[in-house]
Amino acid sequence: MVTKSFVILSNKAPSQTKPQVAGQEMATGRYEFRVWPHDVPDAAALLQQSWPLVGAERRTDVYLLTERSPLTLVKLRAGNLLEVKSRGHDLGPLQHWTDHAYPLFPLSRSNLRALAKELGVTRLQDDAGLSPAHLLAQLGDTAPSILPMTVSKSRLLFRKDSSRAEICRVSFAGWSRLTLAVEDPDPDSALATLDDLCLWRMPNRSYGDVLCGPRLAAVREPLNSHPVT
Protein backbone atom coordinates (compact mmCIF):
# COMPACT_ATOMS: atom_id res chain seq x y z
CA MET A 1 0.00 0.00 0.00
CA VAL A 2 0.99 3.59 -0.48
CA THR A 3 2.20 5.25 2.66
CA LYS A 4 0.15 8.06 4.16
CA SER A 5 3.13 10.25 4.92
CA PHE A 6 6.51 11.01 3.44
CA VAL A 7 8.87 8.80 5.45
CA ILE A 8 12.55 9.70 5.42
CA LEU A 9 14.68 6.59 5.68
CA SER A 10 18.00 8.37 6.09
CA ASN A 11 19.41 11.83 6.67
CA LYS A 12 22.52 11.02 4.67
CA ALA A 13 22.86 11.97 1.01
CA PRO A 14 23.87 9.17 -1.38
CA SER A 15 27.61 8.79 -1.82
CA GLN A 16 29.10 10.66 -4.74
CA THR A 17 32.28 10.73 -6.77
CA LYS A 18 35.03 12.93 -5.39
CA PRO A 19 34.74 16.37 -7.05
CA GLN A 20 37.32 17.34 -9.66
CA VAL A 21 38.92 20.71 -10.34
CA ALA A 22 36.67 23.04 -12.34
CA GLY A 23 37.52 22.67 -16.01
CA GLN A 24 38.61 19.05 -15.43
CA GLU A 25 35.44 17.79 -13.78
CA MET A 26 33.67 14.67 -15.00
CA ALA A 27 30.49 16.19 -16.39
CA THR A 28 27.61 13.75 -16.70
CA GLY A 29 24.61 14.21 -18.95
CA ARG A 30 21.07 12.96 -18.64
CA TYR A 31 17.54 13.64 -19.82
CA GLU A 32 15.16 14.96 -17.18
CA PHE A 33 11.44 15.47 -16.80
CA ARG A 34 10.17 17.16 -13.64
CA VAL A 35 6.58 18.02 -12.71
CA TRP A 36 5.09 20.06 -9.86
CA PRO A 37 1.51 18.78 -9.49
CA HIS A 38 -1.17 20.52 -7.46
CA ASP A 39 -2.45 17.17 -6.20
CA VAL A 40 -0.66 13.89 -5.59
CA PRO A 41 -0.67 12.12 -8.98
CA ASP A 42 -1.19 8.41 -9.59
CA ALA A 43 2.48 8.23 -10.53
CA ALA A 44 3.43 8.59 -6.84
CA ALA A 45 1.46 5.44 -6.02
CA LEU A 46 2.88 3.56 -9.01
CA LEU A 47 6.43 4.38 -7.96
CA GLN A 48 5.91 3.27 -4.36
CA GLN A 49 4.08 0.11 -5.36
CA SER A 50 6.15 -1.21 -8.27
CA TRP A 51 9.55 0.52 -8.44
CA PRO A 52 12.51 -0.60 -6.28
CA LEU A 53 13.31 1.97 -3.59
CA VAL A 54 17.07 2.63 -3.70
CA GLY A 55 17.47 5.47 -1.23
CA ALA A 56 16.06 8.41 0.64
CA GLU A 57 17.51 11.65 1.88
CA ARG A 58 16.79 14.93 3.55
CA ARG A 59 19.02 17.90 2.77
CA THR A 60 18.98 21.66 2.32
CA ASP A 61 20.54 23.26 -0.76
CA VAL A 62 21.23 26.95 -1.39
CA TYR A 63 20.51 27.96 -4.99
CA LEU A 64 22.31 31.05 -6.33
CA LEU A 65 19.57 32.33 -8.60
CA THR A 66 20.16 34.62 -11.55
CA GLU A 67 18.37 35.38 -14.80
CA ARG A 68 20.52 32.61 -16.27
CA SER A 69 19.31 29.95 -13.82
CA PRO A 70 16.79 28.27 -16.16
CA LEU A 71 19.80 27.36 -18.32
CA THR A 72 22.75 27.44 -15.89
CA LEU A 73 21.79 26.52 -12.34
CA VAL A 74 24.33 27.01 -9.54
CA LYS A 75 23.78 25.66 -6.05
CA LEU A 76 25.53 24.89 -2.80
CA ARG A 77 24.60 21.26 -2.25
CA ALA A 78 23.87 20.73 1.44
CA GLY A 79 25.12 24.29 1.87
CA ASN A 80 28.79 23.51 1.23
CA LEU A 81 29.54 21.81 -2.12
CA LEU A 82 29.23 23.93 -5.26
CA GLU A 83 27.47 22.23 -8.15
CA VAL A 84 26.49 23.57 -11.56
CA LYS A 85 23.90 22.16 -13.95
CA SER A 86 23.83 23.31 -17.57
CA ARG A 87 20.88 22.78 -19.88
CA GLY A 88 21.64 21.66 -23.42
CA HIS A 89 19.38 20.81 -26.34
CA ASP A 90 15.94 19.54 -25.39
CA LEU A 91 14.56 16.41 -27.02
CA GLY A 92 10.81 16.63 -27.35
CA PRO A 93 9.39 17.03 -23.84
CA LEU A 94 12.74 16.09 -22.25
CA GLN A 95 15.32 18.56 -20.99
CA HIS A 96 18.97 17.56 -21.30
CA TRP A 97 21.28 18.57 -18.44
CA THR A 98 24.94 18.09 -17.65
CA ASP A 99 26.27 18.71 -14.17
CA HIS A 100 29.60 18.97 -12.44
CA ALA A 101 30.87 19.67 -8.96
CA TYR A 102 33.58 22.05 -7.86
CA PRO A 103 36.21 20.93 -5.37
CA LEU A 104 35.57 21.54 -1.71
CA PHE A 105 36.27 24.97 -0.27
CA PRO A 106 38.64 26.81 -0.25
CA LEU A 107 38.43 27.44 -4.01
CA SER A 108 41.35 28.33 -6.24
CA ARG A 109 41.45 31.46 -8.39
CA SER A 110 40.73 29.38 -11.48
CA ASN A 111 37.66 27.95 -9.74
CA LEU A 112 36.49 31.46 -8.87
CA ARG A 113 36.95 32.64 -12.46
CA ALA A 114 34.86 29.70 -13.71
CA LEU A 115 32.19 30.34 -11.06
CA ALA A 116 32.02 34.06 -11.88
CA LYS A 117 31.41 33.19 -15.52
CA GLU A 118 28.64 30.77 -14.63
CA LEU A 119 27.00 33.35 -12.34
CA GLY A 120 27.32 36.07 -14.96
CA VAL A 121 29.44 38.42 -12.83
CA THR A 122 32.65 40.15 -13.86
CA ARG A 123 34.84 38.63 -11.17
CA LEU A 124 34.93 37.32 -7.62
CA GLN A 125 37.49 38.44 -5.06
CA ASP A 126 39.88 35.82 -3.72
CA ASP A 127 38.27 35.77 -0.28
CA ALA A 128 34.99 34.59 -1.83
CA GLY A 129 36.62 31.20 -2.20
CA LEU A 130 37.47 30.76 1.46
CA SER A 131 34.10 29.26 2.46
CA PRO A 132 30.43 29.19 1.46
CA ALA A 133 29.80 31.97 4.00
CA HIS A 134 32.47 34.16 2.41
CA LEU A 135 31.00 33.53 -1.04
CA LEU A 136 27.46 34.42 0.03
CA ALA A 137 28.66 37.52 1.87
CA GLN A 138 30.57 38.79 -1.14
CA LEU A 139 27.67 38.15 -3.51
CA GLY A 140 25.41 40.10 -1.14
CA ASP A 141 27.81 43.05 -1.21
CA THR A 142 28.76 43.08 -4.90
CA ALA A 143 26.04 41.21 -6.80
CA PRO A 144 22.63 41.95 -5.24
CA SER A 145 20.93 40.67 -8.40
CA ILE A 146 22.00 37.14 -7.41
CA LEU A 147 19.44 35.77 -4.98
CA PRO A 148 20.42 32.95 -2.60
CA MET A 149 17.37 30.70 -2.16
CA THR A 150 17.36 28.07 0.59
CA VAL A 151 15.52 24.96 -0.58
CA SER A 152 14.80 22.03 1.74
CA LYS A 153 14.23 18.64 0.15
CA SER A 154 12.87 15.36 1.50
CA ARG A 155 12.87 12.72 -1.19
CA LEU A 156 12.49 9.05 -1.99
CA LEU A 157 14.60 7.65 -4.82
CA PHE A 158 13.55 4.79 -7.08
CA ARG A 159 15.32 3.01 -9.94
CA LYS A 160 14.19 0.68 -12.69
CA ASP A 161 16.63 -0.29 -15.44
CA SER A 162 18.37 2.94 -16.54
CA SER A 163 15.64 5.27 -15.23
CA ARG A 164 15.79 6.93 -11.85
CA ALA A 165 12.69 8.56 -10.38
CA GLU A 166 12.03 10.58 -7.27
CA ILE A 167 9.16 11.79 -5.12
CA CYS A 168 10.25 14.92 -3.32
CA ARG A 169 8.69 17.38 -0.90
CA VAL A 170 10.33 20.76 -1.53
CA SER A 171 10.10 23.76 0.79
CA PHE A 172 11.31 27.24 -0.11
CA ALA A 173 10.42 30.85 0.67
CA GLY A 174 7.70 29.76 3.09
CA TRP A 175 6.05 27.43 0.56
CA SER A 176 5.89 23.65 0.30
CA ARG A 177 5.41 21.77 -2.94
CA LEU A 178 5.49 18.21 -4.20
CA THR A 179 7.65 17.41 -7.22
CA LEU A 180 8.17 14.17 -9.14
CA ALA A 181 11.01 13.64 -11.58
CA VAL A 182 12.44 11.11 -13.99
CA GLU A 183 16.13 11.08 -15.01
CA ASP A 184 17.69 8.82 -17.61
CA PRO A 185 20.77 8.93 -19.87
CA ASP A 186 18.70 7.09 -22.51
CA PRO A 187 15.97 9.30 -24.05
CA ASP A 188 13.94 6.35 -25.34
CA SER A 189 13.91 4.80 -21.89
CA ALA A 190 12.96 8.16 -20.35
CA LEU A 191 10.03 8.57 -22.75
CA ALA A 192 8.84 5.02 -22.04
CA THR A 193 8.94 5.77 -18.30
CA LEU A 194 6.89 8.93 -18.82
CA ASP A 195 4.30 6.83 -20.64
CA ASP A 196 4.23 4.23 -17.87
CA LEU A 197 3.79 6.91 -15.17
CA CYS A 198 1.49 9.16 -17.26
CA LEU A 199 3.62 12.18 -16.38
CA TRP A 200 3.98 13.59 -19.90
CA ARG A 201 0.57 15.30 -19.61
CA MET A 202 2.09 17.86 -17.21
CA PRO A 203 4.67 20.52 -18.14
CA ASN A 204 8.36 19.78 -17.64
CA ARG A 205 9.72 22.47 -15.30
CA SER A 206 13.18 22.35 -13.78
CA TYR A 207 14.21 23.83 -10.44
CA GLY A 208 15.55 26.81 -12.38
CA ASP A 209 12.18 27.32 -14.08
CA VAL A 210 10.22 27.13 -10.82
CA LEU A 211 12.51 29.04 -8.47
CA CYS A 212 13.00 31.83 -11.00
CA GLY A 213 9.31 32.71 -11.38
CA PRO A 214 8.60 36.38 -12.26
CA ARG A 215 11.63 38.04 -10.70
CA LEU A 216 12.17 35.10 -8.37
CA ALA A 217 9.51 36.11 -5.90
CA ALA A 218 5.96 37.25 -6.58
CA VAL A 219 3.14 35.85 -8.67
CA ARG A 220 3.46 32.42 -7.11
CA GLU A 221 0.20 30.55 -6.93
CA PRO A 222 -0.75 29.04 -3.54
CA LEU A 223 1.18 25.81 -3.09
CA ASN A 224 0.03 22.56 -1.57
CA SER A 225 1.39 21.64 1.85
CA HIS A 226 -0.28 18.26 2.46
CA PRO A 227 1.94 15.14 2.76
CA VAL A 228 2.47 12.63 0.02
CA THR A 229 -0.12 9.88 0.14
PDB file of C-alpha atoms in Angstrom:
ATOM      1  CA  MET A   1       0.000   0.000   0.000  1.00  0.00           C
ATOM      2  CA  VAL A   2       0.994   3.588  -0.485  1.00  0.00           C
ATOM      3  CA  THR A   3       2.204   5.255   2.665  1.00  0.00           C
ATOM      4  CA  LYS A   4       0.151   8.061   4.164  1.00  0.00           C
ATOM      5  CA  SER A   5       3.129  10.246   4.918  1.00  0.00           C
ATOM      6  CA  PHE A   6       6.505  11.012   3.441  1.00  0.00           C
ATOM      7  CA  VAL A   7       8.868   8.799   5.450  1.00  0.00           C
ATOM      8  CA  ILE A   8      12.549   9.702   5.423  1.00  0.00           C
ATOM      9  CA  LEU A   9      14.682   6.588   5.680  1.00  0.00           C
ATOM     10  CA  SER A  10      18.003   8.368   6.087  1.00  0.00           C
ATOM     11  CA  ASN A  11      19.406  11.833   6.669  1.00  0.00           C
ATOM     12  CA  LYS A  12      22.523  11.025   4.671  1.00  0.00           C
ATOM     13  CA  ALA A  13      22.865  11.965   1.008  1.00  0.00           C
ATOM     14  CA  PRO A  14      23.868   9.169  -1.381  1.00  0.00           C
ATOM     15  CA  SER A  15      27.607   8.791  -1.824  1.00  0.00           C
ATOM     16  CA  GLN A  16      29.101  10.660  -4.745  1.00  0.00           C
ATOM     17  CA  THR A  17      32.282  10.729  -6.772  1.00  0.00           C
ATOM     18  CA  LYS A  18      35.028  12.928  -5.393  1.00  0.00           C
ATOM     19  CA  PRO A  19      34.738  16.369  -7.052  1.00  0.00           C
ATOM     20  CA  GLN A  20      37.318  17.343  -9.659  1.00  0.00           C
ATOM     21  CA  VAL A  21      38.916  20.706 -10.343  1.00  0.00           C
ATOM     22  CA  ALA A  22      36.671  23.040 -12.338  1.00  0.00           C
ATOM     23  CA  GLY A  23      37.523  22.667 -16.005  1.00  0.00           C
ATOM     24  CA  GLN A  24      38.609  19.051 -15.428  1.00  0.00           C
ATOM     25  CA  GLU A  25      35.444  17.790 -13.784  1.00  0.00           C
ATOM     26  CA  MET A  26      33.673  14.672 -15.000  1.00  0.00           C
ATOM     27  CA  ALA A  27      30.487  16.188 -16.394  1.00  0.00           C
ATOM     28  CA  THR A  28      27.605  13.746 -16.702  1.00  0.00           C
ATOM     29  CA  GLY A  29      24.608  14.206 -18.949  1.00  0.00           C
ATOM     30  CA  ARG A  30      21.067  12.957 -18.639  1.00  0.00           C
ATOM     31  CA  TYR A  31      17.539  13.640 -19.823  1.00  0.00           C
ATOM     32  CA  GLU A  32      15.158  14.965 -17.184  1.00  0.00           C
ATOM     33  CA  PHE A  33      11.437  15.470 -16.802  1.00  0.00           C
ATOM     34  CA  ARG A  34      10.168  17.162 -13.635  1.00  0.00           C
ATOM     35  CA  VAL A  35       6.582  18.018 -12.708  1.00  0.00           C
ATOM     36  CA  TRP A  36       5.085  20.061  -9.860  1.00  0.00           C
ATOM     37  CA  PRO A  37       1.506  18.779  -9.489  1.00  0.00           C
ATOM     38  CA  HIS A  38      -1.171  20.521  -7.458  1.00  0.00           C
ATOM     39  CA  ASP A  39      -2.446  17.174  -6.201  1.00  0.00           C
ATOM     40  CA  VAL A  40      -0.659  13.893  -5.590  1.00  0.00           C
ATOM     41  CA  PRO A  41      -0.668  12.124  -8.979  1.00  0.00           C
ATOM     42  CA  ASP A  42      -1.189   8.411  -9.588  1.00  0.00           C
ATOM     43  CA  ALA A  43       2.483   8.228 -10.529  1.00  0.00           C
ATOM     44  CA  ALA A  44       3.427   8.589  -6.838  1.00  0.00           C
ATOM     45  CA  ALA A  45       1.460   5.444  -6.018  1.00  0.00           C
ATOM     46  CA  LEU A  46       2.879   3.556  -9.008  1.00  0.00           C
ATOM     47  CA  LEU A  47       6.428   4.382  -7.960  1.00  0.00           C
ATOM     48  CA  GLN A  48       5.915   3.273  -4.363  1.00  0.00           C
ATOM     49  CA  GLN A  49       4.079   0.109  -5.364  1.00  0.00           C
ATOM     50  CA  SER A  50       6.154  -1.206  -8.274  1.00  0.00           C
ATOM     51  CA  TRP A  51       9.548   0.515  -8.439  1.00  0.00           C
ATOM     52  CA  PRO A  52      12.509  -0.596  -6.277  1.00  0.00           C
ATOM     53  CA  LEU A  53      13.309   1.966  -3.587  1.00  0.00           C
ATOM     54  CA  VAL A  54      17.069   2.632  -3.701  1.00  0.00           C
ATOM     55  CA  GLY A  55      17.472   5.469  -1.232  1.00  0.00           C
ATOM     56  CA  ALA A  56      16.062   8.410   0.645  1.00  0.00           C
ATOM     57  CA  GLU A  57      17.511  11.646   1.881  1.00  0.00           C
ATOM     58  CA  ARG A  58      16.791  14.930   3.547  1.00  0.00           C
ATOM     59  CA  ARG A  59      19.017  17.895   2.769  1.00  0.00           C
ATOM     60  CA  THR A  60      18.983  21.655   2.318  1.00  0.00           C
ATOM     61  CA  ASP A  61      20.537  23.261  -0.757  1.00  0.00           C
ATOM     62  CA  VAL A  62      21.229  26.948  -1.391  1.00  0.00           C
ATOM     63  CA  TYR A  63      20.514  27.964  -4.990  1.00  0.00           C
ATOM     64  CA  LEU A  64      22.308  31.050  -6.335  1.00  0.00           C
ATOM     65  CA  LEU A  65      19.572  32.334  -8.603  1.00  0.00           C
ATOM     66  CA  THR A  66      20.164  34.625 -11.553  1.00  0.00           C
ATOM     67  CA  GLU A  67      18.372  35.379 -14.798  1.00  0.00           C
ATOM     68  CA  ARG A  68      20.523  32.612 -16.271  1.00  0.00           C
ATOM     69  CA  SER A  69      19.305  29.951 -13.824  1.00  0.00           C
ATOM     70  CA  PRO A  70      16.787  28.269 -16.159  1.00  0.00           C
ATOM     71  CA  LEU A  71      19.804  27.356 -18.320  1.00  0.00           C
ATOM     72  CA  THR A  72      22.755  27.440 -15.893  1.00  0.00           C
ATOM     73  CA  LEU A  73      21.792  26.516 -12.343  1.00  0.00           C
ATOM     74  CA  VAL A  74      24.333  27.005  -9.544  1.00  0.00           C
ATOM     75  CA  LYS A  75      23.776  25.659  -6.046  1.00  0.00           C
ATOM     76  CA  LEU A  76      25.529  24.892  -2.801  1.00  0.00           C
ATOM     77  CA  ARG A  77      24.602  21.259  -2.254  1.00  0.00           C
ATOM     78  CA  ALA A  78      23.872  20.734   1.445  1.00  0.00           C
ATOM     79  CA  GLY A  79      25.123  24.290   1.875  1.00  0.00           C
ATOM     80  CA  ASN A  80      28.787  23.511   1.227  1.00  0.00           C
ATOM     81  CA  LEU A  81      29.536  21.812  -2.116  1.00  0.00           C
ATOM     82  CA  LEU A  82      29.234  23.932  -5.257  1.00  0.00           C
ATOM     83  CA  GLU A  83      27.466  22.226  -8.147  1.00  0.00           C
ATOM     84  CA  VAL A  84      26.494  23.569 -11.560  1.00  0.00           C
ATOM     85  CA  LYS A  85      23.895  22.162 -13.952  1.00  0.00           C
ATOM     86  CA  SER A  86      23.834  23.308 -17.572  1.00  0.00           C
ATOM     87  CA  ARG A  87      20.885  22.776 -19.883  1.00  0.00           C
ATOM     88  CA  GLY A  88      21.640  21.659 -23.417  1.00  0.00           C
ATOM     89  CA  HIS A  89      19.376  20.811 -26.342  1.00  0.00           C
ATOM     90  CA  ASP A  90      15.937  19.541 -25.390  1.00  0.00           C
ATOM     91  CA  LEU A  91      14.560  16.411 -27.024  1.00  0.00           C
ATOM     92  CA  GLY A  92      10.808  16.626 -27.352  1.00  0.00           C
ATOM     93  CA  PRO A  93       9.393  17.026 -23.836  1.00  0.00           C
ATOM     94  CA  LEU A  94      12.737  16.094 -22.246  1.00  0.00           C
ATOM     95  CA  GLN A  95      15.322  18.557 -20.987  1.00  0.00           C
ATOM     96  CA  HIS A  96      18.967  17.559 -21.295  1.00  0.00           C
ATOM     97  CA  TRP A  97      21.275  18.567 -18.441  1.00  0.00           C
ATOM     98  CA  THR A  98      24.936  18.087 -17.653  1.00  0.00           C
ATOM     99  CA  ASP A  99      26.267  18.708 -14.170  1.00  0.00           C
ATOM    100  CA  HIS A 100      29.603  18.967 -12.435  1.00  0.00           C
ATOM    101  CA  ALA A 101      30.874  19.674  -8.960  1.00  0.00           C
ATOM    102  CA  TYR A 102      33.576  22.053  -7.863  1.00  0.00           C
ATOM    103  CA  PRO A 103      36.212  20.928  -5.373  1.00  0.00           C
ATOM    104  CA  LEU A 104      35.572  21.543  -1.707  1.00  0.00           C
ATOM    105  CA  PHE A 105      36.266  24.975  -0.270  1.00  0.00           C
ATOM    106  CA  PRO A 106      38.637  26.805  -0.251  1.00  0.00           C
ATOM    107  CA  LEU A 107      38.427  27.437  -4.007  1.00  0.00           C
ATOM    108  CA  SER A 108      41.347  28.326  -6.235  1.00  0.00           C
ATOM    109  CA  ARG A 109      41.451  31.461  -8.390  1.00  0.00           C
ATOM    110  CA  SER A 110      40.730  29.377 -11.484  1.00  0.00           C
ATOM    111  CA  ASN A 111      37.656  27.947  -9.738  1.00  0.00           C
ATOM    112  CA  LEU A 112      36.489  31.458  -8.873  1.00  0.00           C
ATOM    113  CA  ARG A 113      36.946  32.639 -12.464  1.00  0.00           C
ATOM    114  CA  ALA A 114      34.863  29.698 -13.709  1.00  0.00           C
ATOM    115  CA  LEU A 115      32.191  30.338 -11.060  1.00  0.00           C
ATOM    116  CA  ALA A 116      32.021  34.063 -11.880  1.00  0.00           C
ATOM    117  CA  LYS A 117      31.410  33.192 -15.525  1.00  0.00           C
ATOM    118  CA  GLU A 118      28.636  30.767 -14.626  1.00  0.00           C
ATOM    119  CA  LEU A 119      26.998  33.346 -12.340  1.00  0.00           C
ATOM    120  CA  GLY A 120      27.316  36.066 -14.963  1.00  0.00           C
ATOM    121  CA  VAL A 121      29.436  38.423 -12.830  1.00  0.00           C
ATOM    122  CA  THR A 122      32.654  40.149 -13.860  1.00  0.00           C
ATOM    123  CA  ARG A 123      34.843  38.632 -11.169  1.00  0.00           C
ATOM    124  CA  LEU A 124      34.933  37.317  -7.618  1.00  0.00           C
ATOM    125  CA  GLN A 125      37.488  38.441  -5.060  1.00  0.00           C
ATOM    126  CA  ASP A 126      39.880  35.820  -3.720  1.00  0.00           C
ATOM    127  CA  ASP A 127      38.271  35.774  -0.276  1.00  0.00           C
ATOM    128  CA  ALA A 128      34.988  34.593  -1.831  1.00  0.00           C
ATOM    129  CA  GLY A 129      36.622  31.203  -2.197  1.00  0.00           C
ATOM    130  CA  LEU A 130      37.469  30.757   1.461  1.00  0.00           C
ATOM    131  CA  SER A 131      34.102  29.258   2.458  1.00  0.00           C
ATOM    132  CA  PRO A 132      30.427  29.185   1.459  1.00  0.00           C
ATOM    133  CA  ALA A 133      29.795  31.968   4.003  1.00  0.00           C
ATOM    134  CA  HIS A 134      32.474  34.158   2.415  1.00  0.00           C
ATOM    135  CA  LEU A 135      31.004  33.532  -1.036  1.00  0.00           C
ATOM    136  CA  LEU A 136      27.460  34.422   0.030  1.00  0.00           C
ATOM    137  CA  ALA A 137      28.664  37.521   1.869  1.00  0.00           C
ATOM    138  CA  GLN A 138      30.574  38.793  -1.143  1.00  0.00           C
ATOM    139  CA  LEU A 139      27.669  38.153  -3.506  1.00  0.00           C
ATOM    140  CA  GLY A 140      25.412  40.096  -1.140  1.00  0.00           C
ATOM    141  CA  ASP A 141      27.812  43.048  -1.214  1.00  0.00           C
ATOM    142  CA  THR A 142      28.757  43.078  -4.897  1.00  0.00           C
ATOM    143  CA  ALA A 143      26.040  41.208  -6.796  1.00  0.00           C
ATOM    144  CA  PRO A 144      22.626  41.955  -5.239  1.00  0.00           C
ATOM    145  CA  SER A 145      20.925  40.674  -8.401  1.00  0.00           C
ATOM    146  CA  ILE A 146      22.001  37.144  -7.407  1.00  0.00           C
ATOM    147  CA  LEU A 147      19.439  35.773  -4.977  1.00  0.00           C
ATOM    148  CA  PRO A 148      20.418  32.945  -2.605  1.00  0.00           C
ATOM    149  CA  MET A 149      17.374  30.698  -2.163  1.00  0.00           C
ATOM    150  CA  THR A 150      17.362  28.069   0.593  1.00  0.00           C
ATOM    151  CA  VAL A 151      15.517  24.957  -0.578  1.00  0.00           C
ATOM    152  CA  SER A 152      14.800  22.028   1.745  1.00  0.00           C
ATOM    153  CA  LYS A 153      14.229  18.636   0.151  1.00  0.00           C
ATOM    154  CA  SER A 154      12.874  15.356   1.505  1.00  0.00           C
ATOM    155  CA  ARG A 155      12.872  12.725  -1.187  1.00  0.00           C
ATOM    156  CA  LEU A 156      12.485   9.051  -1.990  1.00  0.00           C
ATOM    157  CA  LEU A 157      14.597   7.654  -4.818  1.00  0.00           C
ATOM    158  CA  PHE A 158      13.554   4.787  -7.085  1.00  0.00           C
ATOM    159  CA  ARG A 159      15.319   3.006  -9.942  1.00  0.00           C
ATOM    160  CA  LYS A 160      14.192   0.685 -12.694  1.00  0.00           C
ATOM    161  CA  ASP A 161      16.635  -0.288 -15.444  1.00  0.00           C
ATOM    162  CA  SER A 162      18.371   2.945 -16.538  1.00  0.00           C
ATOM    163  CA  SER A 163      15.640   5.272 -15.235  1.00  0.00           C
ATOM    164  CA  ARG A 164      15.788   6.930 -11.845  1.00  0.00           C
ATOM    165  CA  ALA A 165      12.690   8.556 -10.383  1.00  0.00           C
ATOM    166  CA  GLU A 166      12.028  10.584  -7.265  1.00  0.00           C
ATOM    167  CA  ILE A 167       9.164  11.787  -5.123  1.00  0.00           C
ATOM    168  CA  CYS A 168      10.247  14.924  -3.321  1.00  0.00           C
ATOM    169  CA  ARG A 169       8.688  17.380  -0.898  1.00  0.00           C
ATOM    170  CA  VAL A 170      10.328  20.756  -1.526  1.00  0.00           C
ATOM    171  CA  SER A 171      10.099  23.761   0.794  1.00  0.00           C
ATOM    172  CA  PHE A 172      11.314  27.243  -0.115  1.00  0.00           C
ATOM    173  CA  ALA A 173      10.421  30.854   0.670  1.00  0.00           C
ATOM    174  CA  GLY A 174       7.699  29.756   3.087  1.00  0.00           C
ATOM    175  CA  TRP A 175       6.049  27.430   0.559  1.00  0.00           C
ATOM    176  CA  SER A 176       5.888  23.645   0.301  1.00  0.00           C
ATOM    177  CA  ARG A 177       5.413  21.771  -2.944  1.00  0.00           C
ATOM    178  CA  LEU A 178       5.487  18.205  -4.205  1.00  0.00           C
ATOM    179  CA  THR A 179       7.651  17.408  -7.219  1.00  0.00           C
ATOM    180  CA  LEU A 180       8.172  14.169  -9.145  1.00  0.00           C
ATOM    181  CA  ALA A 181      11.007  13.644 -11.580  1.00  0.00           C
ATOM    182  CA  VAL A 182      12.443  11.109 -13.994  1.00  0.00           C
ATOM    183  CA  GLU A 183      16.128  11.077 -15.008  1.00  0.00           C
ATOM    184  CA  ASP A 184      17.691   8.817 -17.608  1.00  0.00           C
ATOM    185  CA  PRO A 185      20.765   8.932 -19.868  1.00  0.00           C
ATOM    186  CA  ASP A 186      18.702   7.094 -22.514  1.00  0.00           C
ATOM    187  CA  PRO A 187      15.969   9.303 -24.048  1.00  0.00           C
ATOM    188  CA  ASP A 188      13.942   6.354 -25.341  1.00  0.00           C
ATOM    189  CA  SER A 189      13.909   4.800 -21.888  1.00  0.00           C
ATOM    190  CA  ALA A 190      12.958   8.159 -20.355  1.00  0.00           C
ATOM    191  CA  LEU A 191      10.031   8.570 -22.752  1.00  0.00           C
ATOM    192  CA  ALA A 192       8.839   5.019 -22.044  1.00  0.00           C
ATOM    193  CA  THR A 193       8.938   5.769 -18.301  1.00  0.00           C
ATOM    194  CA  LEU A 194       6.888   8.933 -18.816  1.00  0.00           C
ATOM    195  CA  ASP A 195       4.297   6.832 -20.644  1.00  0.00           C
ATOM    196  CA  ASP A 196       4.229   4.234 -17.866  1.00  0.00           C
ATOM    197  CA  LEU A 197       3.792   6.910 -15.172  1.00  0.00           C
ATOM    198  CA  CYS A 198       1.490   9.156 -17.264  1.00  0.00           C
ATOM    199  CA  LEU A 199       3.624  12.175 -16.382  1.00  0.00           C
ATOM    200  CA  TRP A 200       3.982  13.588 -19.897  1.00  0.00           C
ATOM    201  CA  ARG A 201       0.571  15.304 -19.605  1.00  0.00           C
ATOM    202  CA  MET A 202       2.086  17.862 -17.205  1.00  0.00           C
ATOM    203  CA  PRO A 203       4.667  20.520 -18.141  1.00  0.00           C
ATOM    204  CA  ASN A 204       8.357  19.782 -17.641  1.00  0.00           C
ATOM    205  CA  ARG A 205       9.718  22.472 -15.301  1.00  0.00           C
ATOM    206  CA  SER A 206      13.183  22.355 -13.775  1.00  0.00           C
ATOM    207  CA  TYR A 207      14.213  23.834 -10.437  1.00  0.00           C
ATOM    208  CA  GLY A 208      15.546  26.806 -12.377  1.00  0.00           C
ATOM    209  CA  ASP A 209      12.182  27.316 -14.077  1.00  0.00           C
ATOM    210  CA  VAL A 210      10.217  27.135 -10.822  1.00  0.00           C
ATOM    211  CA  LEU A 211      12.505  29.043  -8.466  1.00  0.00           C
ATOM    212  CA  CYS A 212      13.000  31.832 -10.996  1.00  0.00           C
ATOM    213  CA  GLY A 213       9.305  32.705 -11.385  1.00  0.00           C
ATOM    214  CA  PRO A 214       8.599  36.377 -12.258  1.00  0.00           C
ATOM    215  CA  ARG A 215      11.627  38.041 -10.704  1.00  0.00           C
ATOM    216  CA  LEU A 216      12.167  35.097  -8.371  1.00  0.00           C
ATOM    217  CA  ALA A 217       9.512  36.115  -5.902  1.00  0.00           C
ATOM    218  CA  ALA A 218       5.960  37.255  -6.576  1.00  0.00           C
ATOM    219  CA  VAL A 219       3.142  35.855  -8.667  1.00  0.00           C
ATOM    220  CA  ARG A 220       3.465  32.424  -7.109  1.00  0.00           C
ATOM    221  CA  GLU A 221       0.198  30.553  -6.927  1.00  0.00           C
ATOM    222  CA  PRO A 222      -0.752  29.035  -3.543  1.00  0.00           C
ATOM    223  CA  LEU A 223       1.182  25.811  -3.092  1.00  0.00           C
ATOM    224  CA  ASN A 224       0.028  22.563  -1.568  1.00  0.00           C
ATOM    225  CA  SER A 225       1.385  21.639   1.848  1.00  0.00           C
ATOM    226  CA  HIS A 226      -0.281  18.255   2.459  1.00  0.00           C
ATOM    227  CA  PRO A 227       1.943  15.145   2.762  1.00  0.00           C
ATOM    228  CA  VAL A 228       2.468  12.634   0.018  1.00  0.00           C
ATOM    229  CA  THR A 229      -0.123   9.881   0.140  1.00  0.00           C
TER     230      THR A 229
END
